[in-house]
JSON list of C-alpha atoms in Angstrom, two decimals:
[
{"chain": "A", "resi": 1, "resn": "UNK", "atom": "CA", "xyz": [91.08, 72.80, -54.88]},
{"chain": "A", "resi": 2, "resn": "UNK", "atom": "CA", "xyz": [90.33, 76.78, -55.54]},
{"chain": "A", "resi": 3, "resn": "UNK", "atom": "CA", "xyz": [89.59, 78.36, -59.10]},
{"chain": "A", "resi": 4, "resn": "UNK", "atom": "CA", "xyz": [91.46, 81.48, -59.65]},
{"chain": "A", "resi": 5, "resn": "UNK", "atom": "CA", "xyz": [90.41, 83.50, -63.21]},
{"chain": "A", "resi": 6, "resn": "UNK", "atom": "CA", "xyz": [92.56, 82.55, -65.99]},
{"chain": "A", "resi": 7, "resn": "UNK", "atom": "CA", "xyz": [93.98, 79.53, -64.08]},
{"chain": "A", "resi": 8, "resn": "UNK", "atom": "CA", "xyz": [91.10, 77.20, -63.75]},
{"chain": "A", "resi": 9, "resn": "UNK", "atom": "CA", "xyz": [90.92, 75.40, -61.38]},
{"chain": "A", "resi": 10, "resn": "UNK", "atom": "CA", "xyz": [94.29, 74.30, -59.14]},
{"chain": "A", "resi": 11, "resn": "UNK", "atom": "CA", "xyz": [94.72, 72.03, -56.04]},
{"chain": "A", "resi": 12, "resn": "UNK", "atom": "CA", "xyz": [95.30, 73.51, -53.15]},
{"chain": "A", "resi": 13, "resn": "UNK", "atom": "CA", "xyz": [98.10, 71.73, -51.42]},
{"chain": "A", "resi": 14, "resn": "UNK", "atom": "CA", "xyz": [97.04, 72.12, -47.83]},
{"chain": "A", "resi": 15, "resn": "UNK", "atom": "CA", "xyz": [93.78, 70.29, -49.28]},
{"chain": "A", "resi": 16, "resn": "UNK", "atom": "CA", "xyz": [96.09, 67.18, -49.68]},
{"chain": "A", "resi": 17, "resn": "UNK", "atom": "CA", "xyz": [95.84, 64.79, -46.91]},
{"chain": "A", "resi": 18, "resn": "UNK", "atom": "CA", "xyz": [98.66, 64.97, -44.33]},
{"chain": "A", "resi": 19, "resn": "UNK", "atom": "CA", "xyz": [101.60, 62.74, -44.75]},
{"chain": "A", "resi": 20, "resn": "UNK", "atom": "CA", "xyz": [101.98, 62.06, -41.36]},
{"chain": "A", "resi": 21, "resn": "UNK", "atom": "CA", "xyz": [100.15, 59.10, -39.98]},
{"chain": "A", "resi": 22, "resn": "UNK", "atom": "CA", "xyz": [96.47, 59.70, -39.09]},
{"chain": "A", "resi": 23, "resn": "UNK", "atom": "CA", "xyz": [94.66, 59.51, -36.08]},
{"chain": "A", "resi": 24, "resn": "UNK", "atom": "CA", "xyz": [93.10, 56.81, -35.86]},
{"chain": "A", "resi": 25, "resn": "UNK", "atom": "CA", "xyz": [89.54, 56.79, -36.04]},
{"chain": "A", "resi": 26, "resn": "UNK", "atom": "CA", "xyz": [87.19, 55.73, -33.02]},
{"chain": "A", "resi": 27, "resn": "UNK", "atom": "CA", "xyz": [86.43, 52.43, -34.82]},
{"chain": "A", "resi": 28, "resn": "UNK", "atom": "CA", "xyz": [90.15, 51.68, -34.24]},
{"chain": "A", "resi": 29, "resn": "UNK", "atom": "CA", "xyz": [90.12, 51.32, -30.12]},
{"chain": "A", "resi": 30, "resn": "UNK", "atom": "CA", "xyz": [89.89, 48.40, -28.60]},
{"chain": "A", "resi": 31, "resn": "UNK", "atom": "CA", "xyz": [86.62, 46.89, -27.83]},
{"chain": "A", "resi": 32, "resn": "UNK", "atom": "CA", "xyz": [84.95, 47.69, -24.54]},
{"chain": "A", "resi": 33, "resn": "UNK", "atom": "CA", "xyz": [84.50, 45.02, -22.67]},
{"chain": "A", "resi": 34, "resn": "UNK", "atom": "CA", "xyz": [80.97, 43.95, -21.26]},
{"chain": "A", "resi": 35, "resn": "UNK", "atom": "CA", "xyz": [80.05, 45.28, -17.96]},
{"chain": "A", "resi": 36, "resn": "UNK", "atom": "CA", "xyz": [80.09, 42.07, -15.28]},
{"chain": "A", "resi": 37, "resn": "UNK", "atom": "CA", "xyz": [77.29, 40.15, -15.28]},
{"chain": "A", "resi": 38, "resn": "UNK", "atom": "CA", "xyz": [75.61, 40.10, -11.72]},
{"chain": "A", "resi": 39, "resn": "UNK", "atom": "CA", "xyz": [76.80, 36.46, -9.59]},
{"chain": "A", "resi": 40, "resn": "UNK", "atom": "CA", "xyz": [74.38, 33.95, -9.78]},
{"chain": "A", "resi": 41, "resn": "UNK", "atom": "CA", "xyz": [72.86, 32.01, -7.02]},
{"chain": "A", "resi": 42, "resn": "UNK", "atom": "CA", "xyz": [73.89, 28.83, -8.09]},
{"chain": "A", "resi": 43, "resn": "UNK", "atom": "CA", "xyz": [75.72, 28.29, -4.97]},
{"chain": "A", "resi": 44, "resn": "UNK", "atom": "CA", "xyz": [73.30, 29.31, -2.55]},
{"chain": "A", "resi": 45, "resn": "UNK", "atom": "CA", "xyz": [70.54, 27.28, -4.68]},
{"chain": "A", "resi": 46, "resn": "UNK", "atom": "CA", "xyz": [72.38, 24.39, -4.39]},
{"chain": "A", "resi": 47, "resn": "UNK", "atom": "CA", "xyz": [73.02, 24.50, -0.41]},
{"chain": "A", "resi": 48, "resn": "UNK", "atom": "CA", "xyz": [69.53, 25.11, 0.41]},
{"chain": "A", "resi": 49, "resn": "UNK", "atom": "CA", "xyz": [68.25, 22.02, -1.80]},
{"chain": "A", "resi": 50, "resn": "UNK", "atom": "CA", "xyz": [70.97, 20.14, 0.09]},
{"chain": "A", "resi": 51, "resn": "UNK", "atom": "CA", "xyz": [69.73, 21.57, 3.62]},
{"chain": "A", "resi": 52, "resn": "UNK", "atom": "CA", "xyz": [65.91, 20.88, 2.25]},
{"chain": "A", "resi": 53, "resn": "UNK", "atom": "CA", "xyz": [66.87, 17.04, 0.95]},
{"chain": "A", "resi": 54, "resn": "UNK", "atom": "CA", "xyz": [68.72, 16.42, 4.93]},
{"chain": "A", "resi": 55, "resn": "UNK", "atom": "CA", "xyz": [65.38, 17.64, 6.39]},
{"chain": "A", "resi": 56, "resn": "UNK", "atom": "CA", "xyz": [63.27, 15.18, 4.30]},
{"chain": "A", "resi": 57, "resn": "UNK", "atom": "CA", "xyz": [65.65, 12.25, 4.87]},
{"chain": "A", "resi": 58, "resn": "UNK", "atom": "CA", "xyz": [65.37, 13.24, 8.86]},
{"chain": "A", "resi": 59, "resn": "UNK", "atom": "CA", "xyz": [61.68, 13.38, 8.87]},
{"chain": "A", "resi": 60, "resn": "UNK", "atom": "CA", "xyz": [61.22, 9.91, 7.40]},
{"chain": "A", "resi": 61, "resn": "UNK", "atom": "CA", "xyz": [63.61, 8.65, 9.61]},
{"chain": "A", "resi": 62, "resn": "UNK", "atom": "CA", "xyz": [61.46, 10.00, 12.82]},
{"chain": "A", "resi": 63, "resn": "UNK", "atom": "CA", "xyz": [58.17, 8.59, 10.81]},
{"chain": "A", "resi": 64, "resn": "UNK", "atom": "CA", "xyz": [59.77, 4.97, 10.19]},
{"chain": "A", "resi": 65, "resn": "UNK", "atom": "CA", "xyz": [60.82, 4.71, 14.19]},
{"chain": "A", "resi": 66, "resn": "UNK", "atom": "CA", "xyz": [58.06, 5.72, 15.18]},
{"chain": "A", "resi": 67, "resn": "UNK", "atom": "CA", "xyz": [55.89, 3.39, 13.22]},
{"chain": "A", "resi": 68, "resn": "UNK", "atom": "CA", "xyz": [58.13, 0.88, 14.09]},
{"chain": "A", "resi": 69, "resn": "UNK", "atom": "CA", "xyz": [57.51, 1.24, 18.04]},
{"chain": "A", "resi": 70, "resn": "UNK", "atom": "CA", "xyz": [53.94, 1.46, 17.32]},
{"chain": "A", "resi": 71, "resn": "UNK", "atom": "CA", "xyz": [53.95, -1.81, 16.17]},
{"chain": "A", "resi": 72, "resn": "UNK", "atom": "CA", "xyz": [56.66, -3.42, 18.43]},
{"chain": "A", "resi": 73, "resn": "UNK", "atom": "CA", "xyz": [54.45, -6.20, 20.51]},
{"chain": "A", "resi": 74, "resn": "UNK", "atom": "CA", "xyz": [55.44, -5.93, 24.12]},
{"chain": "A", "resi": 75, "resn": "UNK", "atom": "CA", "xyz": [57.54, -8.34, 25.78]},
{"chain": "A", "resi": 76, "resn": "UNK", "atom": "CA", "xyz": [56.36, -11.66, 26.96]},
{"chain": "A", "resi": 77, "resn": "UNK", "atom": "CA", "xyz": [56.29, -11.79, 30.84]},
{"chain": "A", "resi": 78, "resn": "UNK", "atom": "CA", "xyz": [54.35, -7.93, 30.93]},
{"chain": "A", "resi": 79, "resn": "UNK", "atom": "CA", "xyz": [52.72, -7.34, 34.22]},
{"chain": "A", "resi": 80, "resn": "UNK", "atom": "CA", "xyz": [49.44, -6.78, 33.36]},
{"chain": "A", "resi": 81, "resn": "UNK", "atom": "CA", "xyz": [47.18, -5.15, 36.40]},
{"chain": "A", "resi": 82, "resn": "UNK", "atom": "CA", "xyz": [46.37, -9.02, 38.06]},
{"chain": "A", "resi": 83, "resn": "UNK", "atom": "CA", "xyz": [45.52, -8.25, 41.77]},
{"chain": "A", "resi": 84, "resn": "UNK", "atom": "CA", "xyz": [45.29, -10.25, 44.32]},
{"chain": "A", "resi": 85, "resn": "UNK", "atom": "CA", "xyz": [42.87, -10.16, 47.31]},
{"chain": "A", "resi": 86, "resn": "UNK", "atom": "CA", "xyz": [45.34, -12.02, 50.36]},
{"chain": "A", "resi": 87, "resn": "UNK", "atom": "CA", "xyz": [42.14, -10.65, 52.46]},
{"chain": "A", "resi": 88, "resn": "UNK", "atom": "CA", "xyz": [39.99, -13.41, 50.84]},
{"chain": "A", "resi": 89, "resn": "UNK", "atom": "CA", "xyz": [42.83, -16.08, 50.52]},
{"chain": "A", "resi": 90, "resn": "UNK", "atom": "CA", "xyz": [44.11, -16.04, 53.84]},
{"chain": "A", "resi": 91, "resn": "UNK", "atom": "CA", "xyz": [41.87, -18.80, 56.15]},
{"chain": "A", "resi": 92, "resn": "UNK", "atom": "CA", "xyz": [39.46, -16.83, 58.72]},
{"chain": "A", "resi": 93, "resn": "UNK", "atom": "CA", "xyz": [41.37, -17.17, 62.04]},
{"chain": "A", "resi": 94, "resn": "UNK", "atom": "CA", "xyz": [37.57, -17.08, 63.86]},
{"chain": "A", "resi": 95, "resn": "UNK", "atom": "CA", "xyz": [33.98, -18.18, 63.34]},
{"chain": "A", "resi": 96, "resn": "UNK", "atom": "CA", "xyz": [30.40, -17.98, 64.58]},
{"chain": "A", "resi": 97, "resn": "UNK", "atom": "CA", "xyz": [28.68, -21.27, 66.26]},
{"chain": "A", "resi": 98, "resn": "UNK", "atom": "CA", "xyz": [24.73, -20.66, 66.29]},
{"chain": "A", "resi": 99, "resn": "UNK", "atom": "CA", "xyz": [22.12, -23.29, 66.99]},
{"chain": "A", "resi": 100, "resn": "UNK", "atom": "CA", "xyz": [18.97, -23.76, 68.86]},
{"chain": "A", "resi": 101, "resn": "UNK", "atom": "CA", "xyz": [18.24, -25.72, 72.12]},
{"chain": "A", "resi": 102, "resn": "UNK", "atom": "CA", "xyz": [15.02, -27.67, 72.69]},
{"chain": "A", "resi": 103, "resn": "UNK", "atom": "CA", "xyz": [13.47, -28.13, 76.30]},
{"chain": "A", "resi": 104, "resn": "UNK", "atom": "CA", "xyz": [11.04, -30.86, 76.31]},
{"chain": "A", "resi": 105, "resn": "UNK", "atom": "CA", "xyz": [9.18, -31.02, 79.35]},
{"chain": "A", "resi": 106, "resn": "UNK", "atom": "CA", "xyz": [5.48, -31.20, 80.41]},
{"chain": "A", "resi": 107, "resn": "UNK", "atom": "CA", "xyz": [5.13, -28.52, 83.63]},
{"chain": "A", "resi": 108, "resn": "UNK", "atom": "CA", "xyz": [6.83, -25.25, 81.23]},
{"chain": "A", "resi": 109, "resn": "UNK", "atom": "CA", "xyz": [6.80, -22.11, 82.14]},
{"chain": "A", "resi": 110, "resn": "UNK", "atom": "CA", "xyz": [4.60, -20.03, 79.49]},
{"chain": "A", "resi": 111, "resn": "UNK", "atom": "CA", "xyz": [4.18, -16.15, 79.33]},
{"chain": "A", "resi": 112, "resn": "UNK", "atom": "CA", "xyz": [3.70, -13.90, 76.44]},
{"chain": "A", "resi": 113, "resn": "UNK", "atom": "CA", "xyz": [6.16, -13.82, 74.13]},
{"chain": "A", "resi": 114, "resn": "UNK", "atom": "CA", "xyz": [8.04, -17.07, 75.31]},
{"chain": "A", "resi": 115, "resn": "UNK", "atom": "CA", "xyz": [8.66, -19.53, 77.57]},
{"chain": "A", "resi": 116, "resn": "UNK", "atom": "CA", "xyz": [11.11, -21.62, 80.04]},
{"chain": "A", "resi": 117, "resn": "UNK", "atom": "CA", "xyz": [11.87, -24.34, 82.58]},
{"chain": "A", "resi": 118, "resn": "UNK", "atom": "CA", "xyz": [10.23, -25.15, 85.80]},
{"chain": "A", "resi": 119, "resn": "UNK", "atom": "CA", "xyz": [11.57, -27.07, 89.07]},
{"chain": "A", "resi": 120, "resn": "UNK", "atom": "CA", "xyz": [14.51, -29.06, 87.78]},
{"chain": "A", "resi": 121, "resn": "UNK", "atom": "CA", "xyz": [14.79, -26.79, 84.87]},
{"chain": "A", "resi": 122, "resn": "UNK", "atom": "CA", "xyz": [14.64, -23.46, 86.11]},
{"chain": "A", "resi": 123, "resn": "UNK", "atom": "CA", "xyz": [17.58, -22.75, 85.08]},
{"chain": "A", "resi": 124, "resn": "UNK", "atom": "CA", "xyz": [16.66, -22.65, 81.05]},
{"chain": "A", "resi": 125, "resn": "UNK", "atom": "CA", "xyz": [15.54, -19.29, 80.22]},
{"chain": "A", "resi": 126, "resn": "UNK", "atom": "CA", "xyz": [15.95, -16.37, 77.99]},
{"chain": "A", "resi": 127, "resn": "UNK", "atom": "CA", "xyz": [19.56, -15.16, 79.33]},
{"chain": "A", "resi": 128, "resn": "UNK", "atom": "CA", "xyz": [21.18, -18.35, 80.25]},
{"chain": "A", "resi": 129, "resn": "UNK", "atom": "CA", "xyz": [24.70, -18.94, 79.45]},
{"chain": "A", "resi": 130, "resn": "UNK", "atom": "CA", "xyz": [26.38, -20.70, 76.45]},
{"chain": "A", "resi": 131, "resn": "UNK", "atom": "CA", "xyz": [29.55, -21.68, 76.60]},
{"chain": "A", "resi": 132, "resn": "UNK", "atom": "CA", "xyz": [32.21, -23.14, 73.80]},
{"chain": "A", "resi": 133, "resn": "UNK", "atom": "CA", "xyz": [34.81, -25.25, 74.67]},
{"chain": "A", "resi": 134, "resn": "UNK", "atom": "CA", "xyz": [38.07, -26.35, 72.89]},
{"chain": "A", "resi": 135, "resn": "UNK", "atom": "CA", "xyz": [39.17, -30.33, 73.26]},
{"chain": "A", "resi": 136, "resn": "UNK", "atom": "CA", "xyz": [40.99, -29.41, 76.51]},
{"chain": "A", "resi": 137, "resn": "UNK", "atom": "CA", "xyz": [38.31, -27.81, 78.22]},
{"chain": "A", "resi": 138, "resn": "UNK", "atom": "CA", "xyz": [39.48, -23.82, 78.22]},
{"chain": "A", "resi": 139, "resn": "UNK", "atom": "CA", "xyz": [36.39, -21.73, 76.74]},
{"chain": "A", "resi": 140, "resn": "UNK", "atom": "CA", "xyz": [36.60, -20.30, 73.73]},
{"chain": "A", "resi": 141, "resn": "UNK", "atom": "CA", "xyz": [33.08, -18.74, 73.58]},
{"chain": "A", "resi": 142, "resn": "UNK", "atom": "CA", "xyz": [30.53, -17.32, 75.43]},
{"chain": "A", "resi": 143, "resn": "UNK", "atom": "CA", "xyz": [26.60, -16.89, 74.34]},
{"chain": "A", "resi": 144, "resn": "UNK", "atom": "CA", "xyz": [23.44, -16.52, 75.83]},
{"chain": "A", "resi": 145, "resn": "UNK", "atom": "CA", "xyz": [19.75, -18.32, 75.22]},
{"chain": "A", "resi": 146, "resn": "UNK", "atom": "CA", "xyz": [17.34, -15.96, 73.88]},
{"chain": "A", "resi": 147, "resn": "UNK", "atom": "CA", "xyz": [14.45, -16.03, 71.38]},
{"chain": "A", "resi": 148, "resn": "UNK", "atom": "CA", "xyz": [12.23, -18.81, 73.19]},
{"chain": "A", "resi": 149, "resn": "UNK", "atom": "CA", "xyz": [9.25, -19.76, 71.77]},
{"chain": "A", "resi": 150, "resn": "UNK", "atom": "CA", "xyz": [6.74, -22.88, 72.90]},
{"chain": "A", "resi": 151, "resn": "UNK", "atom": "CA", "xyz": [6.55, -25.79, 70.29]},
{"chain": "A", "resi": 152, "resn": "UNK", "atom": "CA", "xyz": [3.59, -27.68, 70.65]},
{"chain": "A", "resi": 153, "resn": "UNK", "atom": "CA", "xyz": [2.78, -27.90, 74.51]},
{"chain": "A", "resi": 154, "resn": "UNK", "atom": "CA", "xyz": [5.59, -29.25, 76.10]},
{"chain": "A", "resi": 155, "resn": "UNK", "atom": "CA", "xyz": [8.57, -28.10, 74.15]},
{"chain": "A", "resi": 156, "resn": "UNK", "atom": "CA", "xyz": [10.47, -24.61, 75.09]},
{"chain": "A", "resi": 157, "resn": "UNK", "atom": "CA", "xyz": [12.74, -23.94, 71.84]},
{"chain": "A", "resi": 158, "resn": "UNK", "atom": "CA", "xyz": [16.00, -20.82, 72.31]},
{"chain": "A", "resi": 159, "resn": "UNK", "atom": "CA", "xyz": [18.31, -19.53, 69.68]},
{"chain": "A", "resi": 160, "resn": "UNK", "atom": "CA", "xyz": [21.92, -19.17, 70.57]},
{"chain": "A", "resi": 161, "resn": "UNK", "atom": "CA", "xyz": [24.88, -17.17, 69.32]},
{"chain": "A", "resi": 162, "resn": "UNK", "atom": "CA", "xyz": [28.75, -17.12, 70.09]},
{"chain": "A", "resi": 163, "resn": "UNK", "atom": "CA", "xyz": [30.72, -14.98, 68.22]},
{"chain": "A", "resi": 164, "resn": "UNK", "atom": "CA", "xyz": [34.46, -14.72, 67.81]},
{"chain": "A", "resi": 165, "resn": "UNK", "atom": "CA", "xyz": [34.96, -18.52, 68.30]},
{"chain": "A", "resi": 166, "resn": "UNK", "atom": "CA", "xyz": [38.77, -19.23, 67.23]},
{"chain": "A", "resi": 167, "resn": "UNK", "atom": "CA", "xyz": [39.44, -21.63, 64.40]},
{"chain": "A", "resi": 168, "resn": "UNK", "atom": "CA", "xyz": [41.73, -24.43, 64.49]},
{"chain": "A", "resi": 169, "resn": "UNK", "atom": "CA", "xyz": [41.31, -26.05, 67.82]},
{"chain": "A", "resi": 170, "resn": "UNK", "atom": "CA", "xyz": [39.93, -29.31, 66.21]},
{"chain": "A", "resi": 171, "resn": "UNK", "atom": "CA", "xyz": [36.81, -30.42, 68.30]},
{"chain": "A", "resi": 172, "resn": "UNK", "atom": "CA", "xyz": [34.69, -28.28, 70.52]},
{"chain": "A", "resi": 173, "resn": "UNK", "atom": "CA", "xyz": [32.19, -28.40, 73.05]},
{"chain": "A", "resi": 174, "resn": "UNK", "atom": "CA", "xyz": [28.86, -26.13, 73.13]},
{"chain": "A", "resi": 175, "resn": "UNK", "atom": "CA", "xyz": [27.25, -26.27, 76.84]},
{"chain": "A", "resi": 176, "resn": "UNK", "atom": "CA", "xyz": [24.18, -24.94, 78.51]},
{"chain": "A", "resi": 177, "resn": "UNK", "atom": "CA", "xyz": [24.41, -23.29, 81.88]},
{"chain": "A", "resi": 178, "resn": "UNK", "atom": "CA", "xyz": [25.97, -26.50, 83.52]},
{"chain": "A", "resi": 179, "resn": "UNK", "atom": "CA", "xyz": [24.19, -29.28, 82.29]},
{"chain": "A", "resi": 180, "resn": "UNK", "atom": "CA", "xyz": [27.34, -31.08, 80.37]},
{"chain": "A", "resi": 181, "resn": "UNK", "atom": "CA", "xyz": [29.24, -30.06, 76.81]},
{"chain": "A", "resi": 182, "resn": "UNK", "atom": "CA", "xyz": [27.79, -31.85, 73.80]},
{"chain": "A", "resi": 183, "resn": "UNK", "atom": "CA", "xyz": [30.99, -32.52, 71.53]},
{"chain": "A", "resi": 184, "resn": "UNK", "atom": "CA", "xyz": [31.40, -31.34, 67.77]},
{"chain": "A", "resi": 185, "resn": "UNK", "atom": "CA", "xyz": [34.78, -31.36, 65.01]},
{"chain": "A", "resi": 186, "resn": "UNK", "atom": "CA", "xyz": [34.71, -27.87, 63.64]},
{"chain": "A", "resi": 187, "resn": "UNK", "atom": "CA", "xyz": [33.70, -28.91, 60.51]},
{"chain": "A", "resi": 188, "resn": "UNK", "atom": "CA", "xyz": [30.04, -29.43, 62.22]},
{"chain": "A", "resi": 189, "resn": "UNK", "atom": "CA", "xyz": [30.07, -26.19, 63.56]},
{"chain": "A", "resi": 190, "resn": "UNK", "atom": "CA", "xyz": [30.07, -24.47, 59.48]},
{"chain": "A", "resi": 191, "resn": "UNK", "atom": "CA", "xyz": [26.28, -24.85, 60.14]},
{"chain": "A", "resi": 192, "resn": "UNK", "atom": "CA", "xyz": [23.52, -24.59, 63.21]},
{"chain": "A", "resi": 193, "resn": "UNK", "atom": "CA", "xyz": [24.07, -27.14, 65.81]},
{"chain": "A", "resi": 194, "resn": "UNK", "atom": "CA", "xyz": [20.97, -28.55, 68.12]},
{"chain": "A", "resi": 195, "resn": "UNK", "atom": "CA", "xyz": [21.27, -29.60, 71.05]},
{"chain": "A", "resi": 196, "resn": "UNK", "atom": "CA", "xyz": [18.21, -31.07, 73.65]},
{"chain": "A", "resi": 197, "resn": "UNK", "atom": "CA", "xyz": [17.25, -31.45, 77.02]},
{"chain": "A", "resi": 198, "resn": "UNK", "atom": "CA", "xyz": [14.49, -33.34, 78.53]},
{"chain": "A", "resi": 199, "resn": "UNK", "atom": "CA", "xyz": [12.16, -36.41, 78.08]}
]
């Protein structure tokens, strides 16, 4: 609209809007959409709980067996550390006949630190020979007389040993020097025999 003098006021026709259609405004575009939301983690949340619930369920499985073999009672029949000694079960295949022999006579021989036989018994003295028999004669044994000592006045009394005497024959015979074997089972020679010579 101008105002020209005289006229008044008049309406400028290039003020009127343009017939045409108008452009449209910037209300009238179409909506911009949203920029994409970043991806969750859902997925990878949900893998590692499984992975963490498989580990749990594994490591009470490993705790329940091996409470279970803890407590499993061993089988009947177990060898158990019993020894056995064959050593002491086995029989001895030997023993050791001891004993003493008495001289009784009246005309002894006496010296210090023991004593022995005179005229028909000159032959018993420290030294003389001891032999064991089995019941067929062969000798098993030999042994000496030795420790004399006087008992009394007319007794001469010797200690004898024979070692390594083998077990099993049955009966036995123990003699001095030559004067005759004086017979014995083998149960009598488990302890000291005596044997004696002289009135």
């Amino acid at each position: 609209m101008t105002y020209t003098p005289g006229g008044g006021y008049q309406t400028d026709p290039y003020s009127q809007p343009f017939p045409g259609p108008a452009f449209p405004s910037q209300s009238g575009y179409p909506p911009i959409p949203p920029p994409p939301q970043p991806p969750t983690h859902r997925r990878g949340l949900t893998i590692a709980l499984a992975a963490i619930g498989a580990v749990a369920i594994a490591g009470t499985a490993v705790v329940a067996t091996l409470v279970a073999t803890a407590k499993r009672p061993e089988p009947s029949g177990t060898v158990t550390g019993t020894t056995v000694n064959t050593a002491q079960s086995a029989a001895p295949t030997t023993m050791i006949v001891t004993g003493t022999m008495t001289l009784k006579d009246d005309d002894l021989l006496v010296y210090e630190g023991g004593c022995a036989g005179d005229g028909g018994y000159s032959d018993i003295s420290d030294g003389a020979s001891v032999t064991v028999t089995d019941a067929a004669g062969a000798i098993v044994g030999l042994g000496h007389l030795t420790g004399s000592e006087t008992s009394g006045y007319d007794e001469c009394v010797f200690s004898f040993v024979v070692s390594d005497v083998p077990t099993g024959k049955g009966f036995y015979g123990v003699e001095v020097t030559h004067r005759g074997a004086v017979k014995y089972g083998e149960s009598d020679l488990a302890t000291p025999v005596h044997v004696s010579l002289g009135t």
